[in-house]
Short mmCIF file of C-alpha atoms in Angstrom, two decimals:
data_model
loop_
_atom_site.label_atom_id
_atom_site.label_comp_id
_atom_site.label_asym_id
_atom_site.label_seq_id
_atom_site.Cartn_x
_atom_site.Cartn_y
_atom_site.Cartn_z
CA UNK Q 22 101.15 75.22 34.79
CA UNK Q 23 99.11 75.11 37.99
CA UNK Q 24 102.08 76.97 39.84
CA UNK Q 25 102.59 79.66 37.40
CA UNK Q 26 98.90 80.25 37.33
CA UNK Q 27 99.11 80.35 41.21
CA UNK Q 28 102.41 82.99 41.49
CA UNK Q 29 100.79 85.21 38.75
CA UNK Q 30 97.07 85.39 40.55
CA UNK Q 31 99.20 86.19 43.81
CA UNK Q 32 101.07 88.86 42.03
CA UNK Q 33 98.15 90.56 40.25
CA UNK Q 34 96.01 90.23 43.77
CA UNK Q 35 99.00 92.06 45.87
CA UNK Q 36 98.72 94.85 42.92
CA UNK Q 37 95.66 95.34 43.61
CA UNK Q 38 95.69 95.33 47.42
CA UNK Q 39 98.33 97.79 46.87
CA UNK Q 40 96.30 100.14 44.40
CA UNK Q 41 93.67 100.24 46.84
CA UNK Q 42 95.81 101.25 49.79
CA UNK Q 43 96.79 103.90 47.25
CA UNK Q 44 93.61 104.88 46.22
CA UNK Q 45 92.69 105.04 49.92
CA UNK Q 46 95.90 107.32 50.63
CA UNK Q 47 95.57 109.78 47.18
CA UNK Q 48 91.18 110.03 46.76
CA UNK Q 49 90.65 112.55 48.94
CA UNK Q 50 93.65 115.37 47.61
CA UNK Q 51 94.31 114.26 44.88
CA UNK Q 52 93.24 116.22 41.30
CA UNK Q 53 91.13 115.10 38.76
CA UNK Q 54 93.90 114.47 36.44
CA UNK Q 55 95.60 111.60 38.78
CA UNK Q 56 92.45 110.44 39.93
CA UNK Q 57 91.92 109.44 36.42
CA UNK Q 58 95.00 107.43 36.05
CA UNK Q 59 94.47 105.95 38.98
CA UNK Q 60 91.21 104.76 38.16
CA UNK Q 61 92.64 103.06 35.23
CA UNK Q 62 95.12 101.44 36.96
CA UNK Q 63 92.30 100.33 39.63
CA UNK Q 64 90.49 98.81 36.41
CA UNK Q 65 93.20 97.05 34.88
CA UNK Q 66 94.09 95.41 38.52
CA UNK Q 67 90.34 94.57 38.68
CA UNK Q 68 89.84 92.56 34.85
CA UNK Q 69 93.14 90.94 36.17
CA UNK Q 70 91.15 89.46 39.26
CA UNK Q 71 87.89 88.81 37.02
CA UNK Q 72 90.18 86.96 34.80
CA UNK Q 73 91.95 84.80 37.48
CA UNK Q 74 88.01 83.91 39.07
CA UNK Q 75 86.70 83.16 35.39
CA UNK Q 76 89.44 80.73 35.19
CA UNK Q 77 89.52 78.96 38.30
CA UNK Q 78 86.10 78.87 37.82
CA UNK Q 79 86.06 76.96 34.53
CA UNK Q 80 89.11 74.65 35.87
CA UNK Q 81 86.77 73.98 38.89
CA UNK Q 82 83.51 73.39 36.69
CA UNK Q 83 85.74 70.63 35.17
CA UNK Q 84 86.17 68.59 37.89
CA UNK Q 85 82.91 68.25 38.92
#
């Protein structure tokens, strides 16, 4: 379980590395239509992350 929680945090961390190089590529000519998708995309990668660091974070509290 610890290995598939591993590969999908990697996954959903690249996605967002990627969205952000995108972001950083489109923002400044892009309209306010695709902006908006883009920020919702840029969200969704982002409660992804929050998720994975809530997790850990509870996994880790157990140990201790």
């Amino acid at each position: 379980m610890s290995r598939l929680a591993d590969a999908t945090e990697s996954i959903q961390l690249g996605m967002g590395r990627q969205l952000l190089a995108h972001a950083d590529d489109l923002i400044p000519d892009t309209p306010q239509g695709e902006l908006r998708f883009l920020a919702e995309c840029l969200t969704g990668a982002l409660r992804d992350a929050l998720r994975i660091a809530d997790s850990r974070g509870r996994r880790l509290k157990q140990l201790n």
